[in-house]
XYZ file of C-alpha atoms in Angstrom:
578
model
C -4.640 6.971 25.570
C -2.532 9.767 27.153
C 0.130 9.205 24.476
C -2.536 9.355 21.780
C -3.870 12.678 23.125
C -0.334 14.053 23.362
C 0.440 13.106 19.743
C -2.660 14.780 18.332
C -3.172 17.627 20.766
C -1.605 19.981 18.210
C -4.609 19.363 15.946
C -7.193 19.554 18.721
C -5.776 22.565 20.595
C -6.890 25.242 18.057
C -10.473 24.076 18.582
C -10.479 23.688 22.361
C -13.114 26.419 22.656
C -15.350 24.551 20.243
C -14.859 21.382 22.275
C -15.697 23.245 25.492
C -18.868 24.646 23.906
C -19.829 21.157 22.723
C -19.215 19.714 26.206
C -21.337 22.475 27.758
C -24.126 21.792 25.240
C -23.866 18.070 25.907
C -24.195 18.704 29.646
C -27.249 20.879 29.007
C -28.739 18.203 26.701
C -28.310 15.506 29.339
C -29.882 17.734 31.983
C -32.891 18.084 29.678
C -33.157 14.282 29.369
C -32.756 13.176 33.008
C -35.978 14.655 34.485
C -38.338 12.710 32.163
C -38.611 9.448 34.214
C -39.152 11.507 37.398
C -41.908 13.481 35.707
C -43.525 10.229 34.555
C -43.198 8.877 38.107
C -45.155 11.885 39.338
C -47.836 11.258 36.682
C -48.161 7.601 37.731
C -48.107 8.145 41.510
C -49.985 11.443 41.800
C -51.808 12.576 38.680
C -53.355 9.261 37.600
C -54.800 8.416 41.047
C -56.145 11.986 41.350
C -57.518 11.960 37.776
C -56.143 15.505 37.375
C -56.332 16.130 33.603
C -55.121 19.737 33.834
C -51.886 18.633 35.547
C -51.563 15.754 33.088
C -51.741 18.170 30.173
C -49.176 20.437 31.834
C -46.690 17.607 32.499
C -47.098 16.156 28.998
C -46.450 19.643 27.572
C -43.344 19.986 29.774
C -42.006 16.606 28.643
C -42.680 17.462 24.985
C -40.993 20.851 25.442
C -37.928 19.134 26.917
C -37.800 16.824 23.898
C -38.000 19.754 21.468
C -35.355 21.723 23.345
C -33.095 18.689 23.435
C -33.522 18.238 19.655
C -32.416 21.845 19.068
C -29.380 21.412 21.308
C -28.592 18.118 19.574
C -28.564 19.900 16.206
C -26.001 22.420 17.497
C -23.850 19.632 18.951
C -23.839 17.669 15.675
C -23.075 20.774 13.621
C -20.148 21.783 15.829
C -18.485 18.393 15.962
C -18.839 17.886 12.192
C -17.392 21.375 11.643
C -14.452 20.715 13.959
C -13.898 17.242 12.525
C -13.744 18.596 8.988
C -11.139 21.195 9.932
C -9.069 18.696 11.953
C -9.097 16.250 9.012
C -8.113 19.049 6.627
C -5.153 20.067 8.785
C -4.049 16.484 9.323
C -4.167 15.684 5.606
C -2.338 18.935 4.853
C 0.433 17.992 7.296
C 0.717 14.468 5.900
C 1.071 15.773 2.346
C 3.484 18.540 3.389
C 5.583 16.054 5.339
C 5.566 13.700 2.353
C 7.177 16.427 0.246
C 9.907 16.985 2.856
C 11.052 13.365 3.118
C 14.216 12.115 1.410
C 13.554 10.649 -2.023
C 15.412 7.449 -1.145
C 12.680 6.810 1.462
C 9.844 7.657 -0.928
C 11.275 5.406 -3.628
C 10.875 2.436 -1.282
C 7.195 3.099 -0.572
C 4.008 2.211 -2.428
C 1.795 5.023 -3.695
C -1.204 3.173 -2.285
C 0.265 3.374 1.197
C 0.181 7.180 1.119
C -3.353 7.155 -0.283
C -4.406 4.854 2.549
C -2.868 7.110 5.196
C -4.429 10.277 3.801
C -7.880 8.786 3.183
C -8.611 5.739 5.341
C -6.454 6.377 8.400
C -7.509 9.995 8.710
C -11.180 9.035 8.411
C -10.839 6.481 11.206
C -8.979 8.923 13.418
C -11.428 11.723 12.667
C -14.293 9.496 13.742
C -12.648 9.005 17.122
C -11.878 12.701 17.637
C -15.406 13.832 16.736
C -18.476 11.590 16.897
C -16.943 8.952 19.185
C -15.580 11.628 21.506
C -18.946 13.427 21.698
C -20.735 10.137 22.339
C -18.265 9.333 25.101
C -18.736 12.709 26.809
C -22.526 12.459 26.467
C -22.617 8.981 27.930
C -20.180 9.810 30.706
C -22.319 12.747 31.906
C -25.458 10.640 31.482
C -23.916 7.775 33.435
C -22.892 9.963 36.379
C -26.256 11.762 36.449
C -28.301 8.568 36.300
C -26.099 6.840 38.869
C -26.797 9.652 41.327
C -30.540 9.396 40.676
C -30.488 5.597 41.062
C -28.747 5.897 44.421
C -31.348 8.434 45.528
C -34.205 6.153 44.423
C -32.776 2.952 45.976
C -29.124 2.575 46.848
C -29.404 -1.174 47.631
C -30.663 -2.036 44.140
C -28.014 0.242 42.639
C -25.183 -1.592 44.408
C -26.525 -4.988 43.334
C -26.616 -3.882 39.681
C -23.056 -2.524 39.869
C -21.842 -6.117 39.401
C -22.871 -6.049 35.743
C -20.949 -2.805 35.211
C -17.779 -4.450 36.522
C -18.319 -7.362 34.120
C -18.496 -4.903 31.220
C -15.151 -3.404 32.068
C -13.567 -6.825 32.502
C -14.680 -7.892 29.023
C -13.389 -4.641 27.518
C -10.006 -5.001 29.185
C -9.695 -8.663 28.144
C -10.338 -7.946 24.463
C -8.317 -4.739 24.270
C -4.988 -6.246 23.145
C -6.526 -8.503 20.485
C -8.580 -5.692 19.011
C -5.641 -3.288 18.878
C -3.378 -5.829 17.184
C -6.056 -6.754 14.637
C -6.798 -3.074 13.912
C -3.150 -2.408 13.105
C -3.076 -5.473 10.837
C -6.184 -4.219 8.989
C -4.602 -0.812 8.362
C -1.379 -2.384 7.066
C -3.237 -4.822 4.824
C -5.425 -1.992 3.507
C -2.272 -0.196 2.374
C -0.969 -3.304 0.596
C -4.351 -3.855 -1.031
C -4.594 -0.245 -2.254
C -1.017 -0.407 -3.565
C -1.839 -3.553 -5.520
C -4.992 -1.903 -6.873
C -3.094 1.296 -7.760
C -0.373 -0.734 -9.496
C -2.892 -2.746 -11.510
C -4.916 0.284 -12.630
C -1.910 2.310 -13.769
C -0.206 -0.534 -15.629
C -3.142 -1.932 -17.591
C -1.380 -1.512 -20.933
C 1.538 -3.718 -19.868
C -0.751 -6.214 -18.139
C -2.871 -6.673 -21.253
C 0.094 -6.683 -23.642
C 1.682 -9.624 -21.794
C -1.658 -11.379 -21.103
C -1.178 -11.007 -17.359
C -4.841 -10.395 -16.512
C -5.281 -13.720 -14.716
C -2.009 -13.405 -12.803
C -2.784 -9.885 -11.586
C -6.371 -10.848 -10.782
C -5.065 -13.694 -8.656
C -2.622 -11.387 -6.870
C -5.349 -8.783 -6.339
C -7.809 -11.349 -4.977
C -5.152 -12.788 -2.657
C -4.594 -9.392 -1.024
C -8.353 -8.800 -0.925
C -8.897 -12.179 0.743
C -6.361 -11.354 3.451
C -8.104 -8.035 4.097
C -11.502 -9.732 4.199
C -10.251 -12.356 6.668
C -8.945 -9.635 8.992
C -12.202 -7.674 8.745
C -14.299 -10.780 9.383
C -12.204 -11.637 12.431
C -12.611 -8.083 13.696
C -16.370 -8.227 13.184
C -16.592 -11.607 14.944
C -14.557 -10.350 17.886
C -16.522 -7.110 18.184
C -19.829 -8.934 17.801
C -18.850 -11.430 20.505
C -18.118 -8.590 22.924
C -21.395 -6.848 22.120
C -23.553 -9.976 22.448
C -21.964 -11.022 25.742
C -22.545 -7.470 26.936
C -26.193 -7.698 25.853
C -26.726 -10.866 27.886
C -25.171 -9.289 30.969
C -27.140 -6.036 30.782
C -30.388 -7.939 30.222
C -30.037 -9.576 33.636
C -30.035 -6.286 35.629
C -33.428 -4.906 34.522
C -35.060 -8.311 34.932
C -33.732 -8.529 38.479
C -34.998 -4.992 39.200
C -38.422 -5.886 37.780
C -38.611 -9.009 39.954
C -37.223 -7.543 43.169
C -38.766 -4.074 42.678
C -42.227 -5.606 42.257
C -41.786 -7.348 45.610
C -40.889 -3.954 47.145
C -44.070 -2.484 45.655
C -46.051 -5.328 47.224
C -44.546 -4.492 50.635
C -45.135 -0.750 50.215
C -41.420 0.183 50.177
C -41.585 1.233 46.491
C -44.334 2.972 44.572
C -45.212 1.872 41.059
C -43.967 5.228 39.764
C -40.630 4.821 41.571
C -40.236 1.298 40.171
C -40.959 2.651 36.671
C -38.454 5.490 37.126
C -35.754 3.150 38.494
C -36.383 0.668 35.669
C -36.136 3.435 33.050
C -32.971 4.901 34.559
C -31.402 1.457 34.783
C -31.985 0.875 31.085
C -30.587 4.343 30.389
C -27.471 3.671 32.471
C -26.759 0.452 30.578
C -26.709 2.372 27.297
C -23.729 4.506 28.427
C -21.988 1.458 29.885
C -22.496 -0.411 26.611
C -21.239 2.641 24.725
C -18.100 2.674 26.878
C -17.353 -0.795 25.534
C -18.040 0.419 21.986
C -15.896 3.488 22.573
C -13.094 1.220 23.671
C -13.563 -0.750 20.447
C -13.418 2.512 18.482
C -10.198 3.419 20.260
C -8.684 0.089 19.211
C -9.817 0.669 15.617
C -8.339 4.176 15.651
C -5.181 3.099 17.438
C -3.748 1.328 14.411
C -4.588 4.262 12.134
C -3.230 6.860 14.579
C -0.016 4.901 15.105
C 0.588 4.652 11.368
C -0.055 8.367 10.909
C 2.163 9.275 13.863
C 4.938 6.935 12.672
C 4.810 8.599 9.268
C 4.813 12.152 10.652
C 7.733 11.187 12.927
C 9.970 10.334 9.959
C 12.931 12.696 9.828
C 12.757 15.161 6.885
C 15.710 15.540 4.581
C 18.499 17.656 6.028
C 19.446 20.763 4.088
C 20.773 24.239 4.518
C 18.814 27.464 4.272
C 21.323 29.845 2.690
C 20.192 31.919 -0.290
C 22.773 33.625 -2.517
C 21.938 37.267 -3.191
C 23.953 37.708 -6.381
C 22.873 35.989 -9.596
C 24.121 32.449 -10.133
C 26.537 32.011 -13.045
C 26.355 28.200 -13.153
C 29.811 26.958 -12.157
C 29.665 23.433 -10.694
C 32.438 21.604 -8.836
C 32.433 18.074 -7.381
C 35.281 17.217 -5.014
C 35.817 13.560 -4.104
C 32.085 12.836 -3.891
C 31.177 9.336 -2.721
C 27.572 8.247 -2.288
C 25.589 5.106 -1.519
C 21.878 4.455 -1.029
C 21.070 3.532 2.581
C 24.690 2.808 3.408
C 25.030 0.024 0.818
C 27.548 -0.388 -1.992
C 28.824 3.010 -3.198
C 27.057 4.201 -6.341
C 29.545 7.068 -6.811
C 33.223 6.737 -5.922
C 35.457 9.782 -5.436
C 33.800 11.807 -8.201
C 35.716 15.008 -8.993
C 34.722 17.238 -11.890
C 34.451 20.911 -12.789
C 31.956 22.562 -15.125
C 32.432 26.189 -16.115
C 29.554 28.685 -16.438
C 27.849 28.376 -19.822
C 29.721 25.193 -20.658
C 28.023 22.366 -22.564
C 29.094 19.032 -21.086
C 28.073 15.415 -21.420
C 28.053 12.600 -18.890
C 28.040 9.169 -20.507
C 28.332 5.561 -19.453
C 26.451 2.308 -19.383
C 23.048 2.044 -17.702
C 23.441 1.860 -13.922
C 26.893 3.452 -13.951
C 25.762 6.323 -11.676
C 25.224 9.102 -14.235
C 21.814 10.227 -12.986
C 22.915 10.011 -9.363
C 25.465 12.755 -10.029
C 22.808 15.307 -10.966
C 20.384 14.008 -8.313
C 22.940 15.078 -5.700
C 23.252 18.477 -7.378
C 19.462 18.880 -7.223
C 19.532 18.043 -3.515
C 17.323 14.982 -3.974
C 19.672 12.911 -1.819
C 21.980 13.820 1.031
C 24.459 11.896 3.130
C 27.300 11.943 0.607
C 30.992 12.350 1.310
C 32.996 15.143 -0.269
C 31.776 18.521 -1.526
C 29.504 19.828 -4.269
C 29.867 23.549 -4.999
C 27.621 25.890 -6.946
C 29.452 29.136 -7.765
C 31.730 28.392 -4.807
C 28.869 27.755 -2.340
C 28.448 24.336 -0.782
C 25.171 22.754 -1.947
C 24.698 21.334 1.553
C 24.540 24.885 2.958
C 22.121 26.231 0.366
C 18.347 26.050 0.490
C 17.181 23.215 -1.817
C 14.443 25.487 -3.113
C 16.998 28.127 -4.093
C 19.214 25.547 -5.830
C 16.310 24.038 -7.756
C 15.188 27.480 -8.919
C 18.519 27.751 -10.751
C 18.090 24.413 -12.530
C 15.811 23.147 -15.253
C 15.705 19.373 -15.676
C 14.189 17.124 -18.305
C 14.116 13.349 -18.000
C 13.529 10.411 -20.316
C 9.876 10.093 -19.279
C 8.775 13.614 -18.301
C 5.830 13.999 -15.977
C 2.807 15.649 -17.540
C -0.161 16.344 -15.294
C -3.841 15.969 -16.096
C -4.516 19.607 -16.856
C -4.234 21.900 -19.869
C -1.103 22.125 -22.024
C -0.800 25.741 -20.918
C -0.766 24.784 -17.230
C 1.712 21.958 -17.863
C 4.158 24.362 -19.477
C 3.495 27.051 -16.846
C 4.773 24.664 -14.151
C 8.207 25.834 -15.254
C 7.397 29.310 -13.895
C 4.003 29.769 -12.270
C 3.792 33.518 -12.850
C 4.544 33.291 -16.583
C 2.281 35.150 -19.000
C 0.638 33.605 -22.033
C 3.049 35.266 -24.503
C 5.982 33.842 -22.505
C 4.398 30.375 -22.563
C 3.951 30.520 -26.330
C 7.509 31.782 -26.791
C 8.850 28.829 -24.788
C 6.681 26.438 -26.813
C 7.974 27.983 -30.043
C 11.564 27.475 -28.864
C 10.688 23.806 -28.268
C 9.079 23.641 -31.746
C 5.710 22.597 -30.339
C 3.659 25.792 -30.737
C 2.266 24.914 -34.168
C 1.272 21.453 -33.001
C -0.528 22.844 -29.926
C -2.415 25.407 -31.986
C -3.627 22.545 -34.198
C -5.852 21.331 -31.364
C -9.415 22.768 -31.362
C -8.807 24.117 -27.853
C -5.180 25.071 -28.457
C -3.272 25.628 -25.223
C -6.423 24.854 -23.210
C -6.383 21.243 -24.442
C -6.429 18.878 -21.479
C -3.639 16.327 -21.396
C -4.983 12.966 -20.343
C -3.497 11.005 -17.483
C 0.119 10.079 -18.244
C -0.202 12.022 -21.520
C -2.063 9.218 -23.278
C -3.540 11.546 -25.931
C -0.176 12.772 -27.288
C 2.935 11.044 -28.628
C 6.188 10.530 -26.738
C 7.949 13.130 -28.871
C 5.218 15.677 -28.187
C 5.459 14.965 -24.467
C 9.207 15.563 -24.667
C 8.790 18.890 -26.412
C 6.082 20.120 -23.988
C 8.459 19.227 -21.156
C 11.229 21.018 -23.036
C 9.059 24.143 -23.294
C 8.595 23.945 -19.515
C 12.377 23.985 -19.062
C 12.836 26.901 -21.472
C 10.103 28.889 -19.706
C 12.009 28.535 -16.439
C 15.053 30.318 -17.921
C 17.431 28.537 -15.549
C 21.163 29.105 -15.242
C 21.744 25.344 -15.410
C 19.914 22.909 -17.694
C 20.049 19.141 -17.226
C 18.871 16.648 -19.828
C 18.833 13.204 -18.214
C 18.407 10.610 -20.996
C 15.889 13.100 -22.387
C 16.069 11.830 -25.983
C 17.217 8.248 -25.516
C 13.774 6.764 -26.227
C 13.175 8.759 -29.420
C 13.942 7.780 -32.990
C 17.057 9.218 -34.620
C 15.370 11.979 -36.638
C 13.309 13.270 -33.716
C 16.319 13.001 -31.412
C 18.378 15.105 -33.850
C 15.596 17.712 -34.023
C 15.366 18.031 -30.262
C 19.168 17.995 -29.872
C 19.466 20.913 -32.286
C 16.718 22.739 -30.368
C 18.498 22.167 -27.074
C 21.884 23.341 -28.335
C 20.423 26.478 -29.883
C 18.162 27.408 -26.939
C 20.684 26.757 -24.179
C 23.549 28.787 -25.586
C 25.215 30.697 -22.732
C 23.606 28.397 -20.131
C 25.430 25.675 -18.255
C 24.093 22.563 -19.971
C 24.555 18.975 -18.754
C 23.460 16.156 -21.047
C 23.328 12.675 -19.517
C 23.043 9.803 -21.933
C 24.185 6.288 -22.693
C 23.896 7.169 -26.411
C 27.043 8.924 -27.498
C 25.308 10.660 -30.409
C 23.674 12.938 -27.831
C 26.986 14.371 -26.624
C 29.326 14.425 -29.638
C 29.116 18.242 -29.747
C 29.756 18.689 -26.008
C 32.770 20.811 -25.001
C 33.685 18.208 -22.379
C 32.493 14.674 -21.793
C 32.813 12.824 -18.484
C 32.849 9.046 -18.898
C 31.419 7.084 -15.954
C 31.992 3.408 -15.271
C 30.950 1.648 -12.071
C 30.452 4.937 -10.205
C 33.811 6.489 -11.104
C 35.052 8.939 -13.761
C 37.384 6.899 -15.943
C 37.912 9.428 -18.742
C 37.163 13.016 -19.701
C 37.701 15.203 -22.752
C 35.817 16.109 -25.918
C 34.558 13.507 -28.371
C 37.562 13.574 -30.664
C 40.076 13.444 -27.808
C 38.336 10.475 -26.241
C 38.111 8.584 -29.541
C 41.818 9.125 -30.169
C 42.711 7.692 -26.728
C 40.992 4.422 -27.662
C 39.906 3.808 -24.077
C 36.549 3.001 -22.485
C 34.719 5.750 -24.392
C 36.168 4.430 -27.640
C 34.903 0.915 -26.842
C 31.405 2.318 -26.211
C 31.666 4.286 -29.430
C 32.614 1.205 -31.465
C 29.772 -0.853 -29.965
C 27.180 1.807 -30.748
C 28.670 2.504 -34.187
C 28.571 -1.194 -35.106
C 25.012 -1.468 -33.733
C 23.873 1.464 -35.872
C 25.466 -0.110 -38.936
C 23.767 -3.422 -38.196
C 20.398 -1.667 -37.897
C 20.923 0.099 -41.233
C 21.716 -3.224 -42.918
């Protein structure tokens, strides 16, 4: 528990005054509750025998007034802890999302999207419940327990000591079950992540699932994960229920003993009926806090798994990067010097890559799929670190520069561009958030998509459906291209941007790219040589190394690896035409 408080004190500390106010209100609320059995004792022992209706009315009014006052204080307590809980959850979710965006991409690529959803939604909800309602209940019951214990000792210390045995049994049960409950809670959180990942995967790949008639297979996989989660939840419920029912049996014994022994004391004149009633009432009230301590312990176990997963995630080391920002404008000269890179220390993906790209130069990087072409530009973008060698941008080491600054200089377009579920205007504006509407339309015109957009009834306000389902692949490509043009970067990267398009559409977009990027450093990555035949220089990659470089005609004349790729693609095109 101390470690838990230490880990999350940063979220609680800004609201310590709110917590102190809540604790003070809780104390006041308990003080309003404790006198009631004593007041009833007075009614039984004094007012009823004396048949004093005026005093009876007064005491009933006092008790009712205490109830009303306690209800008002209870409202304030509930409002404050809900208010604080909402803000704590907001800050925690903000930090999780912010931290997510700072982690290395090679870590994120290994994770399931559902796992992040589970951490942000489920785990935070569980933890928030502990830091708010469970915490308030614990404080309330702790103050109540201490107050009632003092009153019980005053009423009859012998009976109080005898009933302390049941309290010790409660704590023994809680301690015995603690390890099992914590382990099972962690397992539930982990299985919830796997279940949500499977659900997320199934929902977002329905087209493929239906096309290959995989409904039954995915249903079986989904139900298998759901069954595991259900088994863990059932076990947790059984374990928690066992603890609660055993606790109920134990706490039922104490009041019965007090009723039996207390009645004997009344018979002997040691106890009054009012005192027996008050002791009996207080004893029942003291068992409620003791029972809640067990429940609070169960809540801690439930929250422990969630809090550990959140803390483990927030403890992941962010990507390392520099913070230098170059004052003068970037021209776009890129140099790689003996760059070697591998993912997670495995087999090198890039091997001693050395290349130089001049400002405003139009270059191509070609090679078979998996040769390492995209990895080259991913290192330039700062998506991955931990490489050997140097990458320079206008003479500045990329490792020393702020990733944000570097990425501001670059516009990138991939084979399957990401379009968000918002308007076409907002999708294009992502290239430069402060762009005006005329600038957005100019960029769209450069990408030859303006006329198409204006054909929609809502024009640029047309909402793109999730994953761009309401537009064609070529239209998606050109909207993404408009986003790049709007950015007006010094370096433009096209990573297999046209490889999935038909020849005529690819030619149209290639012409658009070449015309719009004139004077800008342009890097075209492709396994289709037709995309780079006009490049000033082509770097040929095979198995993570540069095996050739030159322009198209020079490389064809050498009859090397590029020439073999050229012949294969040329023969394939001829075969398709036949």
